[in-house]
Tab-separated table of C-alpha atoms in Angstrom:
chain	number	residue	atom	x	y	z
A	1	UNK	CA	167.203	74.350	102.469
A	2	UNK	CA	164.943	72.763	105.089
A	3	UNK	CA	166.153	70.597	107.925
A	4	UNK	CA	164.378	67.229	108.423
A	5	UNK	CA	163.044	66.399	111.808
A	6	UNK	CA	165.251	63.383	112.453
A	7	UNK	CA	168.515	65.364	111.830
A	8	UNK	CA	167.239	68.368	113.878
A	9	UNK	CA	166.520	65.931	116.800
A	10	UNK	CA	169.927	64.365	116.524
A	11	UNK	CA	171.686	67.640	116.649
A	12	UNK	CA	169.463	68.892	119.548
A	13	UNK	CA	170.292	65.620	121.447
A	14	UNK	CA	173.996	66.324	120.979
A	15	UNK	CA	173.589	69.846	122.392
A	16	UNK	CA	171.451	68.639	125.325
A	17	UNK	CA	173.952	65.899	126.112
A	18	UNK	CA	177.200	67.925	126.082
A	19	UNK	CA	177.784	71.450	127.415
A	20	UNK	CA	180.414	72.239	124.804
A	21	UNK	CA	180.182	70.883	121.307
A	22	UNK	CA	182.371	71.642	118.344
A	23	UNK	CA	181.113	70.525	114.913
A	24	UNK	CA	184.343	70.237	112.824
A	25	UNK	CA	186.170	68.358	110.006
A	26	UNK	CA	188.140	65.472	111.830
A	27	UNK	CA	188.318	65.204	115.438
A	28	UNK	CA	190.230	66.690	118.400
A	29	UNK	CA	193.250	64.482	117.818
A	30	UNK	CA	193.374	64.899	114.082
A	31	UNK	CA	191.626	67.982	112.594
A	32	UNK	CA	191.181	67.688	108.901
A	33	UNK	CA	191.232	71.331	107.875
A	34	UNK	CA	193.127	74.489	109.024
A	35	UNK	CA	190.020	76.229	110.361
A	36	UNK	CA	189.016	73.174	112.538
A	37	UNK	CA	192.694	72.966	113.670
A	38	UNK	CA	192.643	76.620	114.710
A	39	UNK	CA	189.456	76.106	116.767
A	40	UNK	CA	190.792	73.057	118.416
A	41	UNK	CA	194.042	74.820	119.298
A	42	UNK	CA	192.169	77.590	121.036
A	43	UNK	CA	189.807	75.257	122.918
A	44	UNK	CA	192.628	72.958	124.004
A	45	UNK	CA	194.286	75.857	125.767
A	46	UNK	CA	191.135	76.703	127.756
A	47	UNK	CA	189.217	73.413	128.251
A	48	UNK	CA	190.140	69.934	129.326
A	49	UNK	CA	186.916	68.348	128.191
A	50	UNK	CA	184.534	69.098	125.268
A	51	UNK	CA	182.824	67.079	122.672
A	52	UNK	CA	183.549	67.079	118.964
A	53	UNK	CA	181.455	65.925	116.088
A	54	UNK	CA	183.279	64.871	112.909
A	55	UNK	CA	180.940	66.098	110.102
A	56	UNK	CA	182.959	64.244	107.447
A	57	UNK	CA	181.575	61.014	108.719
A	58	UNK	CA	178.017	62.249	108.814
A	59	UNK	CA	176.709	64.066	105.734
A	60	UNK	CA	173.314	64.783	107.260
A	61	UNK	CA	174.958	66.462	110.238
A	62	UNK	CA	177.360	68.279	107.956
A	63	UNK	CA	174.605	69.973	106.000
A	64	UNK	CA	172.035	70.019	108.804
A	65	UNK	CA	174.113	72.030	111.231
A	66	UNK	CA	174.441	74.849	108.757
A	67	UNK	CA	170.675	75.107	108.642
A	68	UNK	CA	170.217	74.451	112.367
A	69	UNK	CA	172.233	77.505	113.420
A	70	UNK	CA	171.882	79.537	110.153
A	71	UNK	CA	175.698	79.482	109.907
A	72	UNK	CA	177.209	78.560	106.544
A	73	UNK	CA	180.576	77.205	107.458
A	74	UNK	CA	182.317	74.481	109.499
A	75	UNK	CA	183.614	74.502	112.337
A	76	UNK	CA	180.898	75.636	114.636
A	77	UNK	CA	181.159	75.955	118.403
A	78	UNK	CA	178.094	75.541	120.594
A	79	UNK	CA	178.107	76.277	124.379
A	80	UNK	CA	175.047	75.287	126.484
A	81	UNK	CA	172.998	74.807	123.275
A	82	UNK	CA	173.809	78.269	121.877
A	83	UNK	CA	175.961	78.938	118.765
A	84	UNK	CA	179.099	80.870	119.516
A	85	UNK	CA	180.474	81.039	116.023
A	86	UNK	CA	183.045	79.724	113.650
A	87	UNK	CA	186.786	79.460	113.706
A	88	UNK	CA	187.444	83.175	113.302
A	89	UNK	CA	185.212	84.103	116.093
A	90	UNK	CA	186.639	81.443	118.382
A	91	UNK	CA	190.182	82.570	117.682
A	92	UNK	CA	189.286	86.256	118.266
A	93	UNK	CA	187.564	85.376	121.615
A	94	UNK	CA	190.629	83.321	122.517
A	95	UNK	CA	193.070	86.170	121.733
A	96	UNK	CA	191.050	88.742	123.616
A	97	UNK	CA	190.527	86.605	126.696
A	98	UNK	CA	186.710	86.331	126.103
A	99	UNK	CA	186.839	82.587	125.608
A	100	UNK	CA	188.637	82.206	129.037
A	101	UNK	CA	185.897	84.259	130.637
A	102	UNK	CA	183.157	82.257	128.940
A	103	UNK	CA	184.506	79.022	130.464
A	104	UNK	CA	185.589	80.551	133.725
A	105	UNK	CA	189.229	79.990	133.023
A	106	UNK	CA	191.993	82.134	134.325
A	107	UNK	CA	192.640	85.100	132.036
A	108	UNK	CA	196.076	84.668	130.524
A	109	UNK	CA	199.115	86.794	131.251
A	110	UNK	CA	199.557	89.118	128.261
A	111	UNK	CA	203.186	90.079	129.073
A	112	UNK	CA	205.140	89.900	125.874
A	113	UNK	CA	207.727	86.965	126.224
A	114	UNK	CA	211.422	87.543	125.933
A	115	UNK	CA	212.517	85.927	122.607
A	116	UNK	CA	215.892	85.733	120.942
A	117	UNK	CA	216.154	86.137	117.110
A	118	UNK	CA	219.658	85.351	115.724
A	119	UNK	CA	221.144	87.707	113.142
A	120	UNK	CA	220.696	85.086	110.366
A	121	UNK	CA	217.073	84.608	111.242
A	122	UNK	CA	216.434	88.314	111.453
A	123	UNK	CA	218.024	88.831	107.981
A	124	UNK	CA	215.985	86.026	106.442
A	125	UNK	CA	212.704	87.332	108.017
A	126	UNK	CA	213.353	90.887	106.670
A	127	UNK	CA	214.076	89.579	103.280
A	128	UNK	CA	211.012	87.326	103.245
A	129	UNK	CA	208.742	90.165	104.412
A	130	UNK	CA	210.120	92.719	101.894
A	131	UNK	CA	207.034	92.607	99.767
A	132	UNK	CA	204.529	91.692	102.540
A	133	UNK	CA	203.047	95.094	103.017
A	134	UNK	CA	200.376	95.222	105.728
A	135	UNK	CA	201.314	91.765	106.969
A	136	UNK	CA	202.801	90.689	110.352
A	137	UNK	CA	204.794	87.734	111.327
A	138	UNK	CA	202.703	85.398	113.568
A	139	UNK	CA	204.147	82.518	115.556
A	140	UNK	CA	201.831	79.815	116.733
A	141	UNK	CA	203.114	77.307	119.330
A	142	UNK	CA	200.743	74.455	120.199
A	143	UNK	CA	200.313	72.798	123.559
A	144	UNK	CA	202.491	69.931	122.125
A	145	UNK	CA	205.182	72.537	121.269
A	146	UNK	CA	204.600	72.100	117.552
A	147	UNK	CA	205.194	75.479	116.027
A	148	UNK	CA	204.549	77.357	112.727
A	149	UNK	CA	205.126	80.886	111.361
A	150	UNK	CA	202.483	82.629	109.302
A	151	UNK	CA	202.257	85.983	107.499
A	152	UNK	CA	198.836	87.519	108.207
A	153	UNK	CA	197.333	90.896	109.222
A	154	UNK	CA	197.948	92.022	112.751
A	155	UNK	CA	195.167	91.364	115.144
A	156	UNK	CA	193.789	93.826	117.724
A	157	UNK	CA	194.569	91.481	120.545
A	158	UNK	CA	197.912	90.177	119.475
A	159	UNK	CA	200.730	89.944	122.014
A	160	UNK	CA	203.782	91.428	120.279
A	161	UNK	CA	207.362	90.684	121.221
A	162	UNK	CA	210.281	92.595	119.572
A	163	UNK	CA	213.705	90.925	119.125
A	164	UNK	CA	216.581	91.985	116.965
A	165	UNK	CA	214.273	94.517	115.313
A	166	UNK	CA	211.744	91.827	114.379
A	167	UNK	CA	208.060	92.073	115.627
A	168	UNK	CA	206.619	88.664	116.473
A	169	UNK	CA	202.833	88.443	117.000
A	170	UNK	CA	201.487	85.722	119.313
A	171	UNK	CA	198.235	84.441	120.825
A	172	UNK	CA	198.095	84.125	124.607
A	173	UNK	CA	198.942	80.309	124.726
A	174	UNK	CA	201.842	80.788	122.347
A	175	UNK	CA	203.127	83.751	124.229
A	176	UNK	CA	203.395	81.608	127.389
A	177	UNK	CA	205.163	78.803	125.557
A	178	UNK	CA	207.568	81.211	123.708
A	179	UNK	CA	209.240	82.419	126.825
A	180	UNK	CA	213.065	82.206	126.351
A	181	UNK	CA	212.941	80.606	122.841
A	182	UNK	CA	215.604	81.153	120.354
A	183	UNK	CA	214.585	81.611	116.691
A	184	UNK	CA	217.373	80.642	114.289
A	185	UNK	CA	217.921	80.047	110.557
A	186	UNK	CA	219.038	76.501	109.618
A	187	UNK	CA	220.238	75.145	106.314
A	188	UNK	CA	220.104	71.483	105.309
A	189	UNK	CA	220.375	69.559	102.130
A	190	UNK	CA	216.600	69.671	101.676
A	191	UNK	CA	216.349	73.430	102.108
A	192	UNK	CA	216.516	76.190	104.671
A	193	UNK	CA	214.045	77.724	107.175
A	194	UNK	CA	213.413	79.090	110.641
A	195	UNK	CA	213.750	76.791	113.612
A	196	UNK	CA	212.913	77.132	117.300
A	197	UNK	CA	215.033	76.128	120.301
A	198	UNK	CA	213.192	75.929	123.620
A	199	UNK	CA	215.068	76.822	126.906
A	200	UNK	CA	216.561	73.867	128.690
A	201	UNK	CA	215.835	71.565	125.763
A	202	UNK	CA	218.373	69.105	124.470
A	203	UNK	CA	219.467	69.796	120.850
A	204	UNK	CA	217.567	68.020	118.150
A	205	UNK	CA	220.090	66.296	115.927
A	206	UNK	CA	219.543	65.897	112.134
A	207	UNK	CA	219.812	62.313	111.039
A	208	UNK	CA	220.393	61.393	107.359
A	209	UNK	CA	218.589	58.309	106.045
A	210	UNK	CA	221.878	56.540	105.645
A	211	UNK	CA	222.711	57.198	109.295
A	212	UNK	CA	219.197	56.058	110.250
A	213	UNK	CA	219.598	52.794	108.408
A	214	UNK	CA	222.975	52.163	110.183
A	215	UNK	CA	221.395	52.849	113.491
A	216	UNK	CA	218.476	50.559	112.698
A	217	UNK	CA	220.846	47.816	111.591
A	218	UNK	CA	222.649	48.217	114.919
A	219	UNK	CA	219.252	48.066	116.710
A	220	UNK	CA	219.916	51.141	118.837
A	221	UNK	CA	217.171	53.629	117.815
A	222	UNK	CA	213.427	53.817	117.703
A	223	UNK	CA	211.657	55.409	114.792
A	224	UNK	CA	208.541	57.435	115.586
A	225	UNK	CA	206.348	58.172	112.634
A	226	UNK	CA	204.409	61.320	112.994
A	227	UNK	CA	202.411	61.082	109.691
A	228	UNK	CA	198.682	60.638	109.558
A	229	UNK	CA	197.223	57.242	108.911
A	230	UNK	CA	196.569	57.721	105.243
A	231	UNK	CA	200.218	58.687	104.454
A	232	UNK	CA	201.470	55.809	106.562
A	233	UNK	CA	199.230	53.389	104.685
A	234	UNK	CA	200.482	54.676	101.316
A	235	UNK	CA	204.216	54.552	102.170
A	236	UNK	CA	204.691	52.441	105.382
A	237	UNK	CA	208.006	52.504	107.334
A	238	UNK	CA	208.373	48.898	108.745
A	239	UNK	CA	208.936	48.766	112.528
A	240	UNK	CA	208.128	52.424	113.232
A	241	UNK	CA	205.909	53.360	116.104
A	242	UNK	CA	203.000	55.602	115.309
A	243	UNK	CA	202.587	58.719	117.401
A	244	UNK	CA	198.964	59.179	116.162
A	245	UNK	CA	197.933	55.613	116.915
A	246	UNK	CA	199.737	55.134	120.274
A	247	UNK	CA	199.419	58.762	121.525
A	248	UNK	CA	202.057	60.720	123.362
A	249	UNK	CA	201.190	59.141	126.709
A	250	UNK	CA	202.592	55.799	125.418
A	251	UNK	CA	205.981	57.491	125.007
A	252	UNK	CA	205.967	59.496	128.274
A	253	UNK	CA	207.258	56.638	130.475
A	254	UNK	CA	210.209	55.737	128.212
A	255	UNK	CA	213.618	56.431	129.751
A	256	UNK	CA	214.584	60.013	128.905
A	257	UNK	CA	217.796	58.769	127.253
A	258	UNK	CA	215.981	56.560	124.836
A	259	UNK	CA	217.291	57.287	121.199
A	260	UNK	CA	214.324	58.527	119.130
A	261	UNK	CA	214.213	59.341	115.460
A	262	UNK	CA	211.164	61.260	114.208
A	263	UNK	CA	209.960	60.736	110.644
A	264	UNK	CA	207.444	62.484	108.481
A	265	UNK	CA	207.087	63.073	104.741
A	266	UNK	CA	209.928	65.570	104.132
A	267	UNK	CA	211.366	66.041	107.647
A	268	UNK	CA	209.572	69.259	108.308
A	269	UNK	CA	206.690	68.537	110.644
A	270	UNK	CA	208.657	65.854	112.463
A	271	UNK	CA	211.151	68.463	113.531
A	272	UNK	CA	208.413	70.332	115.451
A	273	UNK	CA	207.439	67.024	117.207
A	274	UNK	CA	211.159	66.310	117.918
A	275	UNK	CA	211.509	69.727	119.471
A	276	UNK	CA	208.565	69.051	121.650
A	277	UNK	CA	210.035	65.757	122.985
A	278	UNK	CA	213.366	67.508	123.595
A	279	UNK	CA	211.546	70.215	125.427
A	280	UNK	CA	210.045	67.560	127.719
A	281	UNK	CA	213.327	66.053	128.795
A	282	UNK	CA	214.308	63.568	126.073
A	283	UNK	CA	218.001	63.810	125.553
A	284	UNK	CA	218.731	61.741	122.434
A	285	UNK	CA	216.322	63.257	119.896
A	286	UNK	CA	216.806	63.022	116.122
A	287	UNK	CA	214.974	64.360	113.165
A	288	UNK	CA	215.196	62.257	109.935
A	289	UNK	CA	216.286	64.708	107.272
A	290	UNK	CA	214.203	64.482	104.102
A	291	UNK	CA	211.743	62.155	105.795
A	292	UNK	CA	210.243	59.081	104.026
A	293	UNK	CA	210.720	60.699	100.778
A	294	UNK	CA	214.622	60.603	101.201
A	295	UNK	CA	214.311	57.053	102.486
A	296	UNK	CA	212.585	56.047	99.317
A	297	UNK	CA	215.077	57.778	97.045
A	298	UNK	CA	218.245	56.808	98.842
A	299	UNK	CA	217.621	53.577	100.765
A	300	UNK	CA	214.544	51.650	99.692
A	301	UNK	CA	212.969	52.399	96.340
A	302	UNK	CA	210.111	49.950	96.996
A	303	UNK	CA	208.644	52.497	99.300
A	304	UNK	CA	206.199	54.576	97.202
A	305	UNK	CA	206.911	58.291	96.778
A	306	UNK	CA	203.893	60.617	97.034
């Protein structure tokens, strides 16, 4: 496939204008694929400013950048006009410290963090990994304290903490944010899973949709909808504030004792955001159990399920 002159000149102009450019799906605030999200997570830990290009909004750039750098996949990172690589390379450079060196950032502390794993969590992890031969348990904690576990092969540059007989693999940023956390196993009506508790953070309280309705009727709680725009448009929650639209800065100046209820599709991703707010000093933090789906089933069936 050849690259037309106009598209080549547009790409070159972007590279000439910005020192660091990430061609990706989505943008820095809302990546639209896991590979783009992984690249963004690494860059956010190292750089305050960089430029992103959403290839989903520009078919010519989406196909043209693959020809321009002779690289077949998205995302692609360019620094000073030179192709660095895709998501895997960016993550490998981040884990090894090479990305920090590239941008003149301080090389991260690689001391394994002290982590507590409760007995229930340890038992559940061992059971879940029983057939996962050759896999390691990875914990990723973003700059916003959103967290997720993943089974994947161990990396050469992983930082490894051992707690209650469980090995936990972390990247440099996650290792810093994991210091003093407690990993527990929680059970709710919607299911069971691992949870994180950050040191010094207020407890995140589970809030059923019936309890949420009572609190809303009393006018003493603010609902924060953490879902992306397409899901909110499909099944809106009237009166909720949007974290995506307003940005975290809009909430930073609220009194720390403001009652907040975080809402997502099923109550899973919202818990991570709730934990983040609790870790940043908010003392009345709630997670809506079952999310908008439970609200539709139990409170208001006019809200579409999806």
